[in-house]
XYZ file of C-alpha atoms in Angstrom:
354
model
C -0.053 -3.939 30.286
C -2.305 -2.403 32.889
C -4.679 -4.116 35.266
C -7.504 -2.355 33.456
C -7.103 -4.304 30.199
C -10.319 -6.178 29.343
C -10.249 -9.975 28.723
C -11.332 -9.195 25.171
C -8.362 -6.908 24.574
C -6.033 -9.433 26.208
C -7.155 -11.911 23.564
C -5.839 -9.667 20.754
C -2.900 -10.918 18.710
C -1.403 -7.648 17.329
C 0.068 -7.755 13.844
C 3.839 -7.118 13.759
C 4.713 -4.553 11.033
C 8.072 -4.546 9.332
C 10.756 -2.376 10.657
C 10.388 1.357 9.829
C 13.704 3.059 10.655
C 13.482 6.862 10.570
C 17.129 7.606 9.936
C 17.224 6.373 6.329
C 20.479 4.551 6.901
C 19.063 1.419 5.310
C 18.089 0.177 1.906
C 14.551 -0.770 2.810
C 13.456 -3.935 1.127
C 11.308 -5.216 4.005
C 7.850 -3.646 3.780
C 6.889 -3.905 0.096
C 6.777 -0.145 -0.516
C 7.218 1.269 -3.965
C 10.701 2.552 -4.805
C 9.072 5.426 -6.696
C 7.499 8.653 -5.492
C 3.796 9.225 -6.084
C 2.497 10.355 -9.489
C 3.260 14.033 -10.259
C -0.503 14.459 -10.429
C -0.699 13.515 -6.731
C 1.769 16.286 -5.917
C -0.359 18.746 -7.900
C -3.576 17.658 -6.190
C -2.171 17.993 -2.658
C -1.652 21.717 -2.945
C -1.198 24.434 -0.324
C -4.780 25.493 -0.916
C -5.963 22.049 -0.019
C -3.669 21.812 2.982
C -5.265 25.003 4.268
C -8.651 23.254 4.262
C -7.538 20.699 6.853
C -9.648 22.490 9.474
C -12.639 21.010 7.735
C -13.750 17.376 8.010
C -13.128 15.077 5.070
C -16.030 13.670 3.026
C -17.185 10.538 4.878
C -18.661 9.154 1.616
C -15.319 9.473 -0.189
C -17.419 10.398 -3.218
C -14.710 11.829 -5.526
C -12.312 9.007 -4.795
C -14.937 6.297 -5.112
C -16.127 7.779 -8.391
C -12.529 7.710 -9.774
C -12.100 4.104 -8.616
C -15.426 3.053 -10.091
C -14.532 4.605 -13.427
C -11.141 2.941 -13.492
C -12.635 -0.535 -12.945
C -15.769 -0.147 -14.971
C -18.132 -0.371 -11.969
C -20.764 1.755 -10.391
C -19.927 3.966 -7.381
C -22.322 1.752 -5.355
C -19.795 -1.086 -5.901
C -16.936 0.820 -4.117
C -15.931 1.584 -0.588
C -12.677 3.367 0.428
C -10.897 3.216 3.739
C -7.797 3.963 5.706
C -5.666 1.386 3.930
C -6.868 -2.052 2.885
C -6.266 -3.191 6.428
C -9.217 -1.156 7.588
C -11.356 -2.483 4.737
C -10.377 -6.062 5.718
C -11.263 -5.296 9.308
C -14.698 -4.100 8.120
C -15.084 -7.379 6.216
C -14.119 -9.552 9.190
C -16.633 -7.664 11.323
C -19.356 -7.695 8.695
C -19.125 -11.257 7.443
C -17.770 -13.250 10.390
C -19.190 -13.804 13.774
C -21.336 -16.176 15.811
C -22.055 -19.148 13.608
C -19.971 -17.836 10.758
C -16.279 -18.597 10.904
C -13.512 -17.758 8.498
C -11.016 -19.907 6.583
C -7.587 -18.813 5.239
C -4.201 -20.288 4.535
C -1.779 -21.308 7.275
C 0.953 -19.202 5.585
C -0.544 -15.866 4.514
C -0.928 -12.237 5.558
C -0.572 -12.030 9.342
C -3.283 -9.356 9.659
C -5.954 -12.062 9.247
C -4.824 -13.634 12.533
C -4.989 -10.273 14.203
C -8.628 -9.764 13.100
C -9.654 -13.320 14.204
C -8.342 -12.539 17.688
C -9.802 -8.991 17.794
C -13.322 -10.072 16.892
C -13.308 -13.482 18.517
C -13.930 -15.277 15.266
C -13.566 -19.036 14.855
C -10.922 -19.688 12.200
C -9.911 -22.631 10.043
C -6.310 -22.453 8.887
C -5.774 -24.608 5.806
C -2.240 -25.657 4.975
C -0.688 -24.581 1.695
C 0.615 -27.436 -0.450
C 4.187 -28.638 -0.252
C 5.182 -26.208 -3.005
C 3.346 -23.361 -1.165
C 0.515 -23.310 -3.692
C -3.100 -22.895 -2.525
C -5.645 -25.605 -3.247
C -9.120 -24.103 -3.616
C -10.515 -27.683 -3.260
C -9.644 -27.485 0.405
C -12.088 -24.561 0.819
C -15.010 -25.964 -1.171
C -16.937 -27.444 1.730
C -16.224 -24.729 4.296
C -19.564 -22.984 5.067
C -18.179 -19.721 6.386
C -16.307 -16.746 4.937
C -13.205 -17.481 2.884
C -10.257 -15.061 2.671
C -7.610 -15.541 0.016
C -4.621 -13.216 -0.465
C -3.972 -13.309 -4.251
C -1.060 -13.060 -4.817
C -0.321 -14.512 -1.430
C 1.943 -12.947 1.139
C 4.683 -13.663 1.937
C 5.042 -16.268 -0.805
C 4.062 -14.042 -3.798
C 2.304 -16.954 -5.518
C -0.974 -16.444 -7.278
C -4.154 -18.497 -7.674
C -5.729 -18.542 -11.178
C -9.014 -16.652 -11.347
C -10.637 -19.710 -12.869
C -10.061 -21.476 -9.515
C -11.592 -18.657 -7.555
C -14.575 -18.722 -9.897
C -15.121 -22.348 -9.005
C -14.979 -21.442 -5.295
C -17.562 -18.711 -5.764
C -19.940 -21.019 -7.596
C -19.545 -23.898 -5.165
C -21.466 -22.051 -2.478
C -23.212 -18.711 -3.336
C -24.328 -18.384 0.324
C -20.899 -17.486 1.674
C -18.639 -14.507 1.059
C -15.276 -14.942 -0.646
C -12.850 -12.088 0.104
C -9.940 -11.843 -2.365
C -7.181 -9.617 -1.005
C -5.436 -8.262 -4.070
C -2.889 -6.009 -2.408
C -0.224 -7.094 -4.912
C -2.314 -7.961 -7.986
C -0.993 -5.124 -10.147
C 2.504 -6.659 -10.394
C 1.507 -9.622 -12.512
C -1.484 -11.610 -11.269
C -4.913 -11.802 -12.851
C -7.541 -9.773 -10.963
C -10.907 -11.001 -9.850
C -12.476 -7.531 -10.330
C -14.210 -8.594 -13.629
C -16.136 -11.181 -11.627
C -17.705 -8.605 -9.304
C -20.696 -8.056 -11.649
C -21.236 -11.842 -11.919
C -21.077 -12.929 -8.270
C -22.909 -11.300 -5.403
C -20.717 -13.189 -2.891
C -17.335 -11.779 -4.057
C -15.487 -8.932 -2.334
C -12.195 -7.812 -3.812
C -9.899 -5.604 -1.684
C -6.982 -3.562 -3.038
C -4.559 -0.929 -1.784
C -2.778 2.112 -3.148
C 0.201 1.502 -0.838
C 2.182 -0.632 -3.355
C 1.542 -0.061 -7.010
C 0.442 3.570 -6.686
C 3.228 4.661 -4.259
C 0.919 5.906 -1.491
C 1.890 3.693 1.491
C 2.007 6.777 3.691
C -1.358 8.005 2.383
C -3.184 4.978 3.801
C -5.739 4.376 1.098
C -7.468 1.061 0.489
C -10.693 0.105 -1.168
C -13.056 -2.776 -1.848
C -15.082 -3.661 -4.919
C -18.166 -5.816 -4.654
C -21.893 -6.187 -5.055
C -23.770 -3.105 -3.799
C -25.285 -5.094 -0.931
C -21.875 -6.183 0.308
C -20.643 -2.569 0.140
C -23.709 -1.539 2.163
C -22.698 -4.082 4.791
C -19.159 -2.646 4.976
C -20.488 0.916 5.244
C -22.687 -0.169 8.121
C -19.517 -1.217 9.977
C -17.593 1.864 8.853
C -20.285 4.303 10.078
C -20.362 2.495 13.407
C -16.652 2.966 13.889
C -15.160 6.014 12.134
C -16.981 7.700 9.201
C -14.084 10.150 8.595
C -11.282 7.527 8.402
C -9.877 8.808 5.116
C -8.409 12.303 5.508
C -8.930 15.181 2.966
C -5.435 15.001 1.468
C -5.493 11.279 1.018
C -8.821 11.528 -0.823
C -7.273 13.951 -3.263
C -4.040 11.910 -3.591
C -5.927 8.719 -4.196
C -8.132 10.159 -6.919
C -5.172 11.710 -8.685
C -3.151 8.473 -8.511
C -6.067 6.428 -9.931
C -6.397 8.867 -12.850
C -2.699 8.716 -13.851
C -2.807 5.415 -15.648
C 0.408 6.038 -17.586
C 2.531 6.536 -14.468
C 0.913 3.537 -12.737
C 1.591 1.217 -15.659
C 5.183 2.390 -16.037
C 5.930 1.933 -12.334
C 4.455 -1.573 -12.289
C 6.377 -2.593 -15.415
C 9.686 -1.459 -13.904
C 9.044 -3.419 -10.820
C 8.254 -6.495 -12.847
C 11.473 -6.133 -14.802
C 13.528 -5.680 -11.602
C 11.844 -8.788 -10.120
C 12.865 -10.869 -13.095
C 16.420 -9.591 -12.775
C 16.606 -10.167 -9.069
C 15.195 -13.679 -9.326
C 17.758 -14.619 -11.939
C 20.618 -13.117 -9.923
C 19.568 -14.946 -6.744
C 19.159 -18.217 -8.557
C 22.717 -17.809 -9.931
C 23.839 -17.632 -6.306
C 22.056 -20.980 -5.601
C 18.903 -19.556 -4.089
C 15.517 -21.161 -4.468
C 13.026 -18.448 -5.395
C 9.268 -19.078 -5.382
C 7.388 -17.918 -8.497
C 6.208 -14.436 -7.604
C 3.464 -12.256 -9.051
C 4.006 -9.595 -6.461
C 6.467 -6.718 -5.801
C 8.613 -9.072 -3.726
C 10.288 -12.405 -3.896
C 10.458 -15.197 -1.312
C 13.835 -16.894 -1.355
C 16.011 -19.306 0.518
C 19.581 -20.466 0.297
C 21.196 -23.777 1.302
C 24.345 -21.793 2.169
C 22.909 -19.518 4.851
C 19.802 -19.686 7.075
C 17.023 -17.159 6.704
C 17.611 -15.722 10.095
C 21.341 -15.294 9.613
C 20.845 -13.733 6.184
C 18.366 -11.241 7.575
C 20.721 -10.293 10.401
C 23.850 -10.106 8.267
C 22.115 -7.987 5.630
C 20.867 -5.634 8.323
C 24.411 -5.252 9.596
C 25.327 -4.292 6.025
C 22.616 -1.635 5.744
C 19.899 -3.672 3.948
C 16.543 -4.592 5.500
C 14.592 -7.618 4.319
C 11.795 -9.426 6.105
C 12.288 -12.692 8.007
C 9.474 -14.736 9.595
C 10.558 -17.012 12.460
C 7.754 -19.554 11.776
C 7.491 -23.176 10.844
C 7.786 -24.045 7.156
C 9.132 -20.610 6.136
C 11.945 -20.107 8.633
C 14.575 -20.628 5.946
C 13.160 -17.916 3.633
C 13.505 -14.164 3.516
C 11.028 -11.863 1.765
C 12.755 -9.246 -0.363
C 10.852 -6.239 -1.641
C 11.652 -5.320 -5.249
C 13.123 -1.806 -5.250
C 15.064 0.129 -7.854
C 17.626 -1.587 -10.055
C 20.386 0.117 -7.991
C 18.939 -1.224 -4.751
C 18.617 -4.752 -6.111
C 22.201 -4.655 -7.445
C 23.409 -3.587 -3.996
C 21.375 -6.435 -2.398
C 22.809 -9.097 -4.728
C 26.373 -7.804 -4.232
C 25.936 -7.882 -0.461
C 24.573 -11.483 -0.639
C 27.522 -12.415 -2.908
C 29.949 -11.308 -0.270
C 28.013 -12.924 2.614
C 27.830 -16.310 0.876
C 31.300 -16.327 -0.644
C 33.147 -19.501 0.270
C 30.082 -21.197 1.746
């Protein structure tokens, strides 16, 4: 780093993304992308005519996209904000609802981006341990006066918190914001979106990267009370009003409108998750109950780090976190049936005789 780096920037704790090889030599099961292409309607929307309009700025209000999202979830457009991936929306939330006198609480094992935002904005954070079985106890958050952030389903565990528990958390203190990060909710968990009209202190964030096959499109959004959305827009318009490009706006609206393709893709992932879980358990793995498009698994035969390295040598990427409590696990994205069969066969060979 240079001698010009500010003390504030030095404090940052950058998030470490999963490996993104460009040569396509690997079966990529490490970054929770969809194994399917975007909806055909997305390909129709992103036409040559629209590409030729890239000399014009995108709509900073994201009106067409927000309208499509609002219609899909039965909310008003005033209840929606879109951004450059849900990471940007989460950053807006950390800036809007955390600061001097208002800290944030989240799980000790959860999405690493939260730590990055705490460091970036200089926010005081309380990290609450997950239970021994990696479940989250909402009781631990009841007395915390600041902002609460819950990934539901959680990452990297894949485990979900019942909406009834989050309702209790919302009601326990209406004077704090509860952010529910639903990046993986479409793969089997119950969504908190129906609670948005009931609770003015609930913000739900989602992404189109996973269930709608638009990881490269970078589209995220939040649903909440209109006043919360105004708060997020205040941050957005102070940073980058044009953060969602013209083509992504079109792609996102088209993906939202193709409900049939969305449902079919999610169902296939759920079926492949069930198959993969069973196949891994047959090989002696412990697999946490997942409501996401990945599984979190460990084996008594081989360490998490060795399994990650040996699979990589065999052309398969999974995610390994060299951290306390989860060092023995690997996170495996659910891909196509063929990809999962290749993974299980590779694991069979690596663990044979152990």
